[in-house]
Short mmCIF file of C-alpha atoms in Angstrom, two decimals:
data_model
loop_
_atom_site.label_atom_id
_atom_site.label_comp_id
_atom_site.label_asym_id
_atom_site.label_seq_id
_atom_site.Cartn_x
_atom_site.Cartn_y
_atom_site.Cartn_z
CA MET A 12 0.00 0.00 0.00
CA LYS A 13 1.31 3.43 -0.85
CA PRO A 14 2.63 5.42 2.15
CA PRO A 15 0.22 8.41 1.98
CA ILE A 16 -2.81 6.12 1.88
CA LEU A 17 -1.44 3.94 4.65
CA THR A 18 -0.84 7.06 6.75
CA ILE A 19 -4.41 8.28 6.29
CA ILE A 20 -5.90 4.88 7.05
CA MET A 21 -3.74 4.25 10.11
CA SER A 22 -4.50 7.71 11.46
CA THR A 23 -8.22 7.03 11.02
CA VAL A 24 -7.89 3.77 12.95
CA ILE A 25 -5.97 5.49 15.73
CA SER A 26 -8.29 8.50 15.89
CA GLY A 27 -11.35 6.21 15.92
CA THR A 28 -10.08 4.40 18.99
CA ILE A 29 -9.02 7.64 20.66
CA MET A 30 -12.49 9.06 19.99
CA VAL A 31 -13.98 6.09 21.84
CA LEU A 32 -11.55 6.58 24.72
CA ILE A 33 -12.11 10.29 25.29
CA SER A 34 -15.82 10.77 24.71
CA SER A 35 -18.57 11.24 27.25
CA HIS A 36 -21.44 11.22 24.73
CA TRP A 37 -22.71 7.87 23.50
CA LEU A 38 -23.00 9.08 19.90
CA THR A 39 -19.32 9.97 19.59
CA ILE A 40 -18.42 6.59 21.07
CA TRP A 41 -20.47 4.91 18.35
CA ILE A 42 -18.90 7.15 15.71
CA GLY A 43 -15.46 6.17 17.01
CA PHE A 44 -16.30 2.48 16.66
CA GLU A 45 -17.57 3.03 13.12
CA MET A 46 -14.46 4.96 12.07
CA ASN A 47 -12.30 2.23 13.53
CA MET A 48 -14.15 -0.51 11.67
CA LEU A 49 -14.28 1.34 8.35
CA ALA A 50 -10.58 2.09 8.39
CA ILE A 51 -9.33 -1.31 9.50
CA ILE A 52 -10.89 -3.19 6.57
CA PRO A 53 -8.27 -1.94 4.03
CA ILE A 54 -5.55 -2.90 6.50
CA LEU A 55 -6.97 -6.42 6.71
CA MET A 56 -6.78 -6.60 2.93
CA LYS A 57 -3.20 -5.46 2.50
CA LYS A 58 -2.41 -8.53 0.44
CA PHE A 59 -5.19 -9.15 -1.98
CA ASN A 60 -6.13 -12.84 -2.08
CA PRO A 61 -9.40 -14.73 -1.57
CA ARG A 62 -8.57 -15.59 2.05
CA ALA A 63 -8.05 -11.94 2.99
CA MET A 64 -11.31 -11.04 1.25
CA GLU A 65 -13.21 -13.71 3.14
CA ALA A 66 -11.62 -12.64 6.43
CA SER A 67 -12.54 -8.99 5.80
CA THR A 68 -16.13 -9.91 4.97
CA LYS A 69 -16.54 -11.97 8.13
CA TYR A 70 -14.95 -9.23 10.22
CA PHE A 71 -17.16 -6.59 8.64
CA LEU A 72 -20.39 -8.55 9.22
CA THR A 73 -19.72 -9.25 12.89
CA GLN A 74 -18.50 -5.77 13.71
CA ALA A 75 -21.39 -4.09 11.85
CA THR A 76 -23.90 -6.24 13.73
CA ALA A 77 -22.22 -5.37 17.01
CA SER A 78 -22.33 -1.65 16.15
CA MET A 79 -26.05 -1.88 15.44
CA LEU A 80 -26.66 -3.70 18.72
CA LEU A 81 -24.66 -1.03 20.53
CA MET A 82 -26.78 1.65 18.88
CA LEU A 83 -29.91 -0.17 19.99
CA GLY A 84 -28.60 -0.14 23.55
CA ILE A 85 -27.86 3.58 23.24
CA THR A 86 -31.36 4.30 21.88
CA ILE A 87 -33.05 2.29 24.64
CA ASN A 88 -30.93 4.16 27.17
CA LEU A 89 -32.02 7.45 25.59
CA LEU A 90 -35.64 6.36 25.72
CA LEU A 91 -35.60 5.29 29.34
CA THR A 92 -33.32 7.93 30.88
CA GLY A 93 -33.45 10.78 28.36
CA GLN A 94 -29.76 11.61 28.29
CA TRP A 95 -26.56 10.71 26.54
CA ALA A 96 -23.88 10.66 29.25
CA VAL A 97 -21.81 7.53 29.59
CA LEU A 98 -21.23 7.57 33.30
CA ASN A 99 -24.85 7.14 34.27
CA MET A 100 -26.29 3.77 35.17
CA PRO A 101 -28.21 2.51 32.16
CA ASP A 102 -31.30 0.41 32.39
CA PRO A 103 -30.64 -3.39 32.68
CA ILE A 104 -32.02 -3.99 29.17
CA ALA A 105 -29.75 -1.35 27.64
CA SER A 106 -26.81 -2.51 29.74
CA ASN A 107 -27.17 -6.14 28.66
CA MET A 108 -27.53 -5.10 25.02
CA MET A 109 -24.35 -3.03 25.22
CA THR A 110 -22.49 -5.84 26.97
CA VAL A 111 -23.48 -8.31 24.25
CA ALA A 112 -22.46 -5.82 21.53
CA LEU A 113 -19.06 -5.24 23.15
CA ALA A 114 -18.58 -9.00 23.57
CA MET A 115 -19.18 -9.44 19.85
CA LYS A 116 -16.59 -6.76 19.12
CA LEU A 117 -14.05 -8.38 21.45
CA GLY A 118 -14.52 -11.96 20.33
CA LEU A 119 -15.78 -13.39 23.62
CA SER A 120 -17.66 -16.64 23.72
CA PRO A 121 -20.30 -17.36 22.49
CA PHE A 122 -19.42 -14.78 19.81
CA HIS A 123 -15.88 -15.97 19.26
CA PHE A 124 -16.29 -17.87 16.01
CA TRP A 125 -14.99 -15.09 13.80
CA VAL A 126 -11.65 -14.59 15.61
CA PRO A 127 -9.67 -17.63 14.40
CA GLU A 128 -10.97 -17.40 10.85
CA VAL A 129 -10.35 -13.69 10.46
CA THR A 130 -6.90 -13.87 12.08
CA GLN A 131 -5.97 -16.74 9.78
CA GLY A 132 -6.85 -14.97 6.54
CA ILE A 133 -4.87 -11.77 7.01
CA PRO A 134 -1.13 -11.03 6.96
CA LEU A 135 0.81 -11.21 10.22
CA SER A 136 1.12 -7.43 10.67
CA SER A 137 -2.63 -6.92 10.19
CA GLY A 138 -3.30 -9.74 12.61
CA MET A 139 -1.09 -7.99 15.11
CA ILE A 140 -3.20 -4.82 14.90
CA LEU A 141 -6.43 -6.83 14.99
CA LEU A 142 -5.61 -8.74 18.15
CA THR A 143 -4.09 -5.88 20.13
CA TRP A 144 -5.24 -2.42 19.10
CA GLN A 145 -8.85 -3.41 18.36
CA LYS A 146 -9.36 -4.65 21.91
CA ILE A 147 -8.63 -1.30 23.50
CA ALA A 148 -11.83 0.54 22.50
CA PRO A 149 -14.45 -2.07 23.58
CA LEU A 150 -12.64 -2.76 26.82
CA SER A 151 -12.53 0.94 27.64
CA ILE A 152 -16.32 1.15 27.25
CA LEU A 153 -16.74 -1.99 29.35
CA TYR A 154 -14.53 -0.34 31.98
CA GLN A 155 -16.81 2.70 31.99
CA ILE A 156 -20.10 0.81 32.25
CA SER A 157 -18.78 -1.93 34.56
CA PRO A 158 -20.72 -0.76 37.66
CA SER A 159 -24.02 -1.31 35.88
CA THR A 160 -23.32 -4.51 33.98
CA ASN A 161 -24.87 -7.84 34.86
CA PRO A 162 -22.23 -9.88 36.75
CA ASN A 163 -23.89 -13.20 35.87
CA LEU A 164 -23.71 -12.45 32.15
CA LEU A 165 -20.06 -11.41 32.34
CA MET A 166 -19.09 -14.44 34.41
CA ALA A 167 -20.90 -16.79 32.02
CA MET A 168 -19.11 -15.26 29.04
CA ALA A 169 -15.77 -15.43 30.86
CA THR A 170 -16.25 -19.12 31.68
CA MET A 171 -17.15 -20.00 28.12
CA SER A 172 -14.29 -17.90 26.74
CA VAL A 173 -11.55 -19.55 28.79
CA LEU A 174 -12.94 -22.97 27.88
CA MET A 175 -13.26 -22.22 24.16
CA GLY A 176 -9.88 -20.48 24.08
CA GLY A 177 -8.20 -23.44 25.71
CA TRP A 178 -9.89 -26.25 23.85
CA GLY A 179 -10.00 -24.55 20.47
CA GLY A 180 -6.28 -23.99 20.31
CA LEU A 181 -5.36 -27.60 21.02
CA ASN A 182 -5.70 -28.88 17.48
CA GLN A 183 -4.00 -26.01 15.66
CA THR A 184 -0.67 -25.83 13.91
CA GLN A 185 -1.22 -22.46 12.25
CA LEU A 186 0.37 -19.78 14.39
CA ARG A 187 -2.25 -17.13 13.69
CA LYS A 188 -5.04 -19.40 14.88
CA ILE A 189 -3.06 -20.27 18.01
CA LEU A 190 -2.71 -16.58 18.81
CA ALA A 191 -6.41 -16.04 18.06
CA TYR A 192 -7.47 -18.71 20.57
CA SER A 193 -4.97 -17.26 23.02
CA SER A 194 -6.71 -13.90 22.57
CA ILE A 195 -10.13 -15.45 23.29
CA ALA A 196 -8.85 -17.02 26.51
CA HIS A 197 -7.14 -13.83 27.69
CA MET A 198 -10.31 -11.83 27.02
CA GLY A 199 -12.13 -14.33 29.23
CA TRP A 200 -9.69 -13.64 32.07
CA MET A 201 -10.15 -9.88 31.59
CA ILE A 202 -13.94 -10.06 31.64
CA ALA A 203 -14.02 -12.26 34.74
CA VAL A 204 -12.53 -9.58 36.93
CA THR A 205 -14.36 -6.56 35.46
CA THR A 206 -17.23 -6.59 37.93
CA TYR A 207 -14.90 -6.81 40.92
CA ASN A 208 -11.92 -4.62 40.06
CA PRO A 209 -11.81 -2.97 36.61
CA THR A 210 -8.23 -1.79 37.21
CA LEU A 211 -7.05 -5.38 37.00
CA MET A 212 -8.77 -5.67 33.63
CA LEU A 213 -6.62 -2.77 32.38
CA LEU A 214 -3.51 -4.36 33.87
CA ASN A 215 -4.27 -7.64 32.12
CA LEU A 216 -4.93 -5.76 28.86
CA VAL A 217 -1.61 -3.91 28.98
CA ILE A 218 0.45 -7.02 29.74
CA TYR A 219 -1.48 -9.09 27.16
CA ILE A 220 -0.86 -6.43 24.48
CA MET A 221 2.87 -6.38 25.25
CA MET A 222 3.14 -10.17 25.09
CA THR A 223 1.08 -10.55 21.93
CA LEU A 224 2.97 -7.77 20.15
CA GLY A 225 6.22 -9.49 21.10
CA ALA A 226 4.98 -12.86 19.86
CA PHE A 227 3.75 -11.44 16.57
CA MET A 228 7.00 -9.58 15.99
CA LEU A 229 9.02 -12.74 16.59
CA PHE A 230 6.87 -14.56 14.04
CA MET A 231 7.16 -11.68 11.59
CA LEU A 232 10.97 -11.74 11.81
CA ASN A 233 10.95 -15.23 10.45
CA SER A 234 7.86 -14.67 8.25
CA SER A 235 6.54 -17.90 9.67
CA THR A 236 2.87 -18.71 9.92
CA THR A 237 3.00 -22.42 10.70
CA THR A 238 4.64 -24.43 13.43
CA LEU A 239 6.70 -26.22 10.81
CA SER A 240 8.29 -23.05 9.47
CA LEU A 241 8.84 -21.83 13.02
CA SER A 242 10.75 -25.04 13.76
CA HIS A 243 13.36 -24.06 11.17
CA MET A 244 14.14 -20.89 13.08
CA TRP A 245 17.02 -22.40 15.07
CA ASN A 246 19.23 -22.09 12.06
CA LYS A 247 18.51 -18.49 11.18
CA PHE A 248 18.16 -16.80 14.58
CA PRO A 249 19.54 -18.97 17.37
CA LEU A 250 19.17 -16.29 20.05
CA ILE A 251 15.64 -15.25 19.09
CA THR A 252 14.56 -18.89 19.11
CA SER A 253 15.18 -18.97 22.84
CA LEU A 254 13.13 -15.79 23.23
CA ILE A 255 10.17 -17.66 21.74
CA LEU A 256 10.42 -19.93 24.78
CA THR A 257 10.20 -17.03 27.23
CA ILE A 258 7.35 -15.27 25.42
CA MET A 259 5.29 -18.46 25.19
CA LEU A 260 5.83 -19.28 28.84
CA SER A 261 4.86 -15.72 29.70
CA LEU A 262 1.66 -16.02 27.64
CA GLY A 263 0.91 -19.22 29.52
CA GLY A 264 1.16 -17.34 32.78
CA LEU A 265 4.07 -19.00 34.49
CA PRO A 266 5.99 -17.27 37.29
CA PRO A 267 8.54 -15.60 37.40
CA LEU A 268 7.59 -14.08 34.06
CA SER A 269 5.31 -11.08 33.78
CA GLY A 270 2.45 -13.08 32.27
CA PHE A 271 1.90 -14.36 35.78
CA ILE A 272 1.05 -10.91 37.20
CA PRO A 273 -2.50 -10.60 35.81
CA LYS A 274 -3.39 -14.21 36.59
CA TRP A 275 -2.14 -13.89 40.15
CA MET A 276 -3.94 -10.60 40.73
CA ILE A 277 -7.18 -11.86 39.16
CA ILE A 278 -7.22 -15.06 41.21
CA HIS A 279 -6.48 -12.97 44.31
CA GLU A 280 -9.38 -10.64 43.54
CA LEU A 281 -11.78 -13.49 42.80
CA THR A 282 -10.98 -15.24 46.08
CA LYS A 283 -11.43 -11.97 47.97
CA ASN A 284 -14.95 -11.87 46.54
CA ASN A 285 -15.73 -15.47 47.47
CA MET A 286 -15.63 -16.83 43.90
CA ILE A 287 -13.23 -19.65 44.72
CA ILE A 288 -14.74 -22.20 42.32
CA MET A 289 -14.45 -19.72 39.46
CA ALA A 290 -10.83 -18.95 40.31
CA THR A 291 -9.89 -22.64 40.49
CA PHE A 292 -11.70 -23.37 37.25
CA MET A 293 -9.96 -20.57 35.39
CA ALA A 294 -6.56 -21.58 36.73
CA ILE A 295 -7.15 -25.15 35.55
CA THR A 296 -8.29 -24.12 32.05
CA ALA A 297 -5.17 -21.97 31.75
CA LEU A 298 -3.34 -25.28 31.61
CA LEU A 299 -5.00 -26.03 28.29
CA ASN A 300 -3.51 -22.81 26.94
CA LEU A 301 -0.13 -23.68 28.41
CA TYR A 302 -0.18 -27.03 26.61
CA PHE A 303 -0.33 -25.59 23.14
CA TYR A 304 2.23 -22.88 23.95
CA MET A 305 4.55 -25.57 25.24
CA ARG A 306 4.01 -27.64 22.10
CA LEU A 307 5.07 -24.63 20.06
CA THR A 308 8.22 -24.11 22.11
CA TYR A 309 8.98 -27.84 22.00
CA ALA A 310 8.98 -27.69 18.22
CA THR A 311 10.92 -24.44 18.05
CA THR A 312 13.35 -24.07 20.89
CA LEU A 313 13.74 -27.30 22.75
CA THR A 314 14.26 -29.74 19.89
CA LEU A 315 15.76 -29.71 16.43
CA PHE A 316 13.29 -31.31 14.08
CA PRO A 317 14.66 -33.34 11.19
CA SER A 318 14.86 -31.10 8.16
CA MET A 319 16.38 -31.11 4.73
CA ASN A 320 19.91 -29.89 4.34
CA ILE A 321 18.78 -26.95 2.30
CA MET A 322 16.98 -25.54 5.33
CA LYS A 323 20.26 -25.44 7.18
CA MET A 324 21.78 -22.75 4.97
CA LYS A 325 19.68 -19.91 6.29
CA TRP A 326 22.32 -18.65 8.71
CA GLN A 327 24.28 -17.27 5.82
CA PHE A 328 21.69 -14.58 5.12
CA GLU A 329 21.57 -11.32 7.02
CA ASN A 330 18.41 -10.16 8.71
CA THR A 331 16.69 -7.43 6.70
CA LYS A 332 13.57 -6.82 8.77
CA ASN A 333 13.49 -3.80 11.00
CA MET A 334 11.85 -4.82 14.27
CA THR A 335 12.36 -1.67 16.25
CA LEU A 336 10.63 -2.22 19.56
CA LEU A 337 11.20 -5.94 19.84
CA PRO A 338 13.86 -5.87 22.63
CA LEU A 339 11.70 -3.52 24.70
CA LEU A 340 8.65 -5.75 24.28
CA ILE A 341 10.60 -8.87 25.22
CA VAL A 342 11.91 -7.24 28.38
CA ILE A 343 8.45 -5.99 29.34
CA SER A 344 6.88 -9.39 28.64
CA THR A 345 9.31 -11.33 30.77
CA MET A 346 10.90 -9.24 33.47
CA LEU A 347 8.17 -7.10 34.92
CA LEU A 348 7.16 -9.27 37.88
CA PRO A 349 9.22 -7.44 40.55
CA LEU A 350 7.52 -4.19 39.56
CA SER A 351 3.96 -5.45 40.06
CA PRO A 352 3.12 -3.27 43.12
CA MET A 353 4.14 -0.18 41.14
CA MET A 354 2.00 -1.22 38.19
CA LEU A 355 -1.05 -1.65 40.39
CA THR A 356 -0.70 1.85 41.71
CA LEU A 357 -0.08 3.38 38.29
CA LEU A 358 -3.19 2.09 36.59
CA MET B 18 -43.10 1.90 27.02
CA SER B 19 -45.80 2.69 24.51
CA MET B 20 -46.89 0.55 21.62
CA VAL B 21 -44.87 2.54 19.06
CA TYR B 22 -41.56 1.62 20.65
CA ILE B 23 -42.48 -2.03 20.98
CA ASN B 24 -43.40 -2.05 17.31
CA ILE B 25 -40.09 -0.53 16.22
CA PHE B 26 -38.16 -2.84 18.55
CA LEU B 27 -39.98 -5.75 16.90
CA ALA B 28 -38.89 -4.43 13.49
CA PHE B 29 -35.29 -4.33 14.71
CA THR B 30 -35.55 -7.85 16.10
CA LEU B 31 -36.93 -9.15 12.81
CA SER B 32 -34.08 -7.56 10.85
CA PHE B 33 -31.58 -8.96 13.36
CA MET B 34 -33.02 -12.43 12.97
CA GLY B 35 -32.87 -11.97 9.21
CA LEU B 36 -29.19 -11.10 9.51
CA LEU B 37 -28.42 -14.20 11.53
CA ILE B 38 -30.62 -16.70 9.69
CA TYR B 39 -30.18 -16.46 5.94
CA ARG B 40 -30.21 -19.10 3.29
CA SER B 41 -27.42 -18.52 0.84
CA HIS B 42 -27.00 -14.93 -0.27
CA LEU B 43 -24.70 -12.43 1.39
CA MET B 44 -26.84 -9.64 -0.06
CA SER B 45 -29.71 -10.51 2.26
CA SER B 46 -27.45 -10.05 5.28
CA LEU B 47 -26.44 -6.62 4.04
CA LEU B 48 -30.09 -5.72 3.46
CA CYS B 49 -30.97 -6.78 7.00
CA LEU B 50 -28.12 -4.63 8.28
CA GLU B 51 -29.78 -1.69 6.53
CA GLY B 52 -33.13 -2.73 7.99
CA MET B 53 -31.65 -2.62 11.49
CA MET B 54 -30.28 0.83 10.79
CA LEU B 55 -33.63 2.04 9.52
CA SER B 56 -35.52 0.83 12.58
CA LEU B 57 -32.91 2.47 14.84
CA PHE B 58 -33.29 5.70 12.89
CA VAL B 59 -37.04 5.68 13.37
CA MET B 60 -36.80 4.76 17.06
CA MET B 61 -34.31 7.50 17.73
CA THR B 62 -36.29 10.11 15.79
CA VAL B 63 -39.54 9.25 17.59
CA THR B 64 -37.79 9.40 20.98
CA ILE B 65 -36.19 12.76 20.25
CA LEU B 66 -39.33 14.33 18.84
CA THR B 67 -41.60 12.99 21.58
CA ASN B 68 -39.43 14.12 24.47
CA HIS B 69 -38.48 17.42 22.80
CA LEU B 70 -34.73 16.79 23.02
CA THR B 71 -34.21 19.51 20.43
CA LEU B 72 -30.44 19.72 20.68
CA ALA B 73 -30.13 16.10 19.68
CA SER B 74 -32.12 16.58 16.48
CA MET B 75 -29.13 16.02 14.20
CA THR B 76 -28.27 12.67 15.82
CA PRO B 77 -30.45 10.53 13.52
CA ILE B 78 -28.89 12.15 10.47
CA ILE B 79 -25.38 11.44 11.77
CA LEU B 80 -26.48 7.84 12.37
CA LEU B 81 -27.70 7.73 8.76
CA VAL B 82 -24.38 9.07 7.45
CA PHE B 83 -22.26 6.45 9.18
CA ALA B 84 -24.63 3.63 8.34
CA ALA B 85 -24.46 4.68 4.69
CA CYS B 86 -20.65 4.54 4.79
CA GLU B 87 -20.88 1.09 6.31
CA ALA B 88 -23.31 -0.03 3.62
CA ALA B 89 -20.94 1.20 0.93
CA LEU B 90 -18.11 -0.78 2.48
CA GLY B 91 -20.29 -3.88 2.71
CA LEU B 92 -21.30 -3.54 -0.90
CA SER B 93 -17.69 -3.17 -2.05
CA LEU B 94 -16.81 -6.40 -0.19
CA LEU B 95 -19.81 -8.05 -1.86
CA VAL B 96 -18.58 -6.88 -5.26
CA MET B 97 -15.13 -8.33 -4.61
CA ILE B 98 -16.62 -11.66 -3.56
CA SER B 99 -18.80 -11.64 -6.63
CA ASN B 100 -15.75 -10.93 -8.80
CA THR B 101 -13.92 -13.92 -7.39
CA TYR B 102 -16.66 -16.51 -7.12
CA GLY B 103 -19.31 -15.36 -9.59
CA THR B 104 -22.12 -15.43 -7.04
CA ASP B 105 -22.51 -14.12 -3.51
CA HIS B 106 -23.38 -17.44 -1.94
CA VAL B 107 -22.06 -17.67 1.58
CA GLN B 108 -21.13 -21.33 1.10
CA ASN B 109 -18.25 -20.10 -1.05
CA LEU B 110 -16.59 -18.50 1.96
CA ASN B 111 -15.15 -21.71 3.34
CA LEU B 112 -11.43 -21.30 2.81
CA LEU B 113 -10.56 -20.45 6.37
CA GLN B 114 -12.32 -23.09 8.40
CA CYS B 115 -10.38 -25.03 11.00
#
């Protein structure tokens, strides 16, 4: 895509999300969501092939439906309370409608079916933007209306999301689908704690974004989209192959890496609110996620798969990709655990 | 809630069901998306006019503007699908499953 067009489109995406973040009027929030959706479709179709077209169509249909449901919630809120401010407590009907609309935008169960398919059809850089930047706007609205949401609905969606995220990713070898199911499971963790402590949802979002950006950048360095091509990485980038191990363990939520911080805090908050069964259940389903991350690292870092001799010549080529923030993201994704008290006070 | 609002809410629900349950054409989903937008437009206009929220009078028109942009985008995706497959049957969109 030509640079001026890419600049305009990216600035529309960014300004759409920022409009959602800074508005206090429901109409401008809806306008922000629309701008975001309209501008991200060309980014999803950077490479023009039938898979990208199909992915863009599925993304468009789900997001347009969610926008209409959100507008219905806004209109019912206007009808029953007569005003447009966000910080007021909407009616339960309007609140449930908005929650369902935001769940469709985020890819929570039972509205998660579009996430793996759309992530699979688009290039790795577009998938990176889809799974990280597009989560910020709906979660900010959920943060703002969290006092008036229905806790039962959110808990049900969180339970289904961690289950679907864990089980769905077990049979995948395509890296984009693995990251899509990882996104569904992490969204489930974020939603579970929203009714009790929305700050922890923001903490989980920030750490999840750092880890997913790091993982996508590592895959983009090698231009690999399957586990098989990732398993040839030991020859080209021996050091970065070991970083795949740390990022995957961090995504799985193992201490002492920083992926453990949100899980620890969320389980702590759930037990404080007497939801011990939910906390145990979520911790156990996180093991499903850890299994497919570990399978990925087993193929990449811990073993050398048998390969043809021609695959072993890649070390002779220099790296040409410019991954600017990759070291910073790796450090943030793995070494932030000692700073967790500071992060809780900052957010 | 008076009968008018229930009626318009029913129109929205019918369009929503039409979006979710369609036989084979993508065009019918796009039409139902427009139907949802239309029922929201009418509901919002009736609410604003009945309760005399005069300052919000331009809100339905803004809603119309953005829904029209969305419809244009949906139609362009439909045209691209039609270029590739010849029809807009949704069964053609099966490249990315599992």
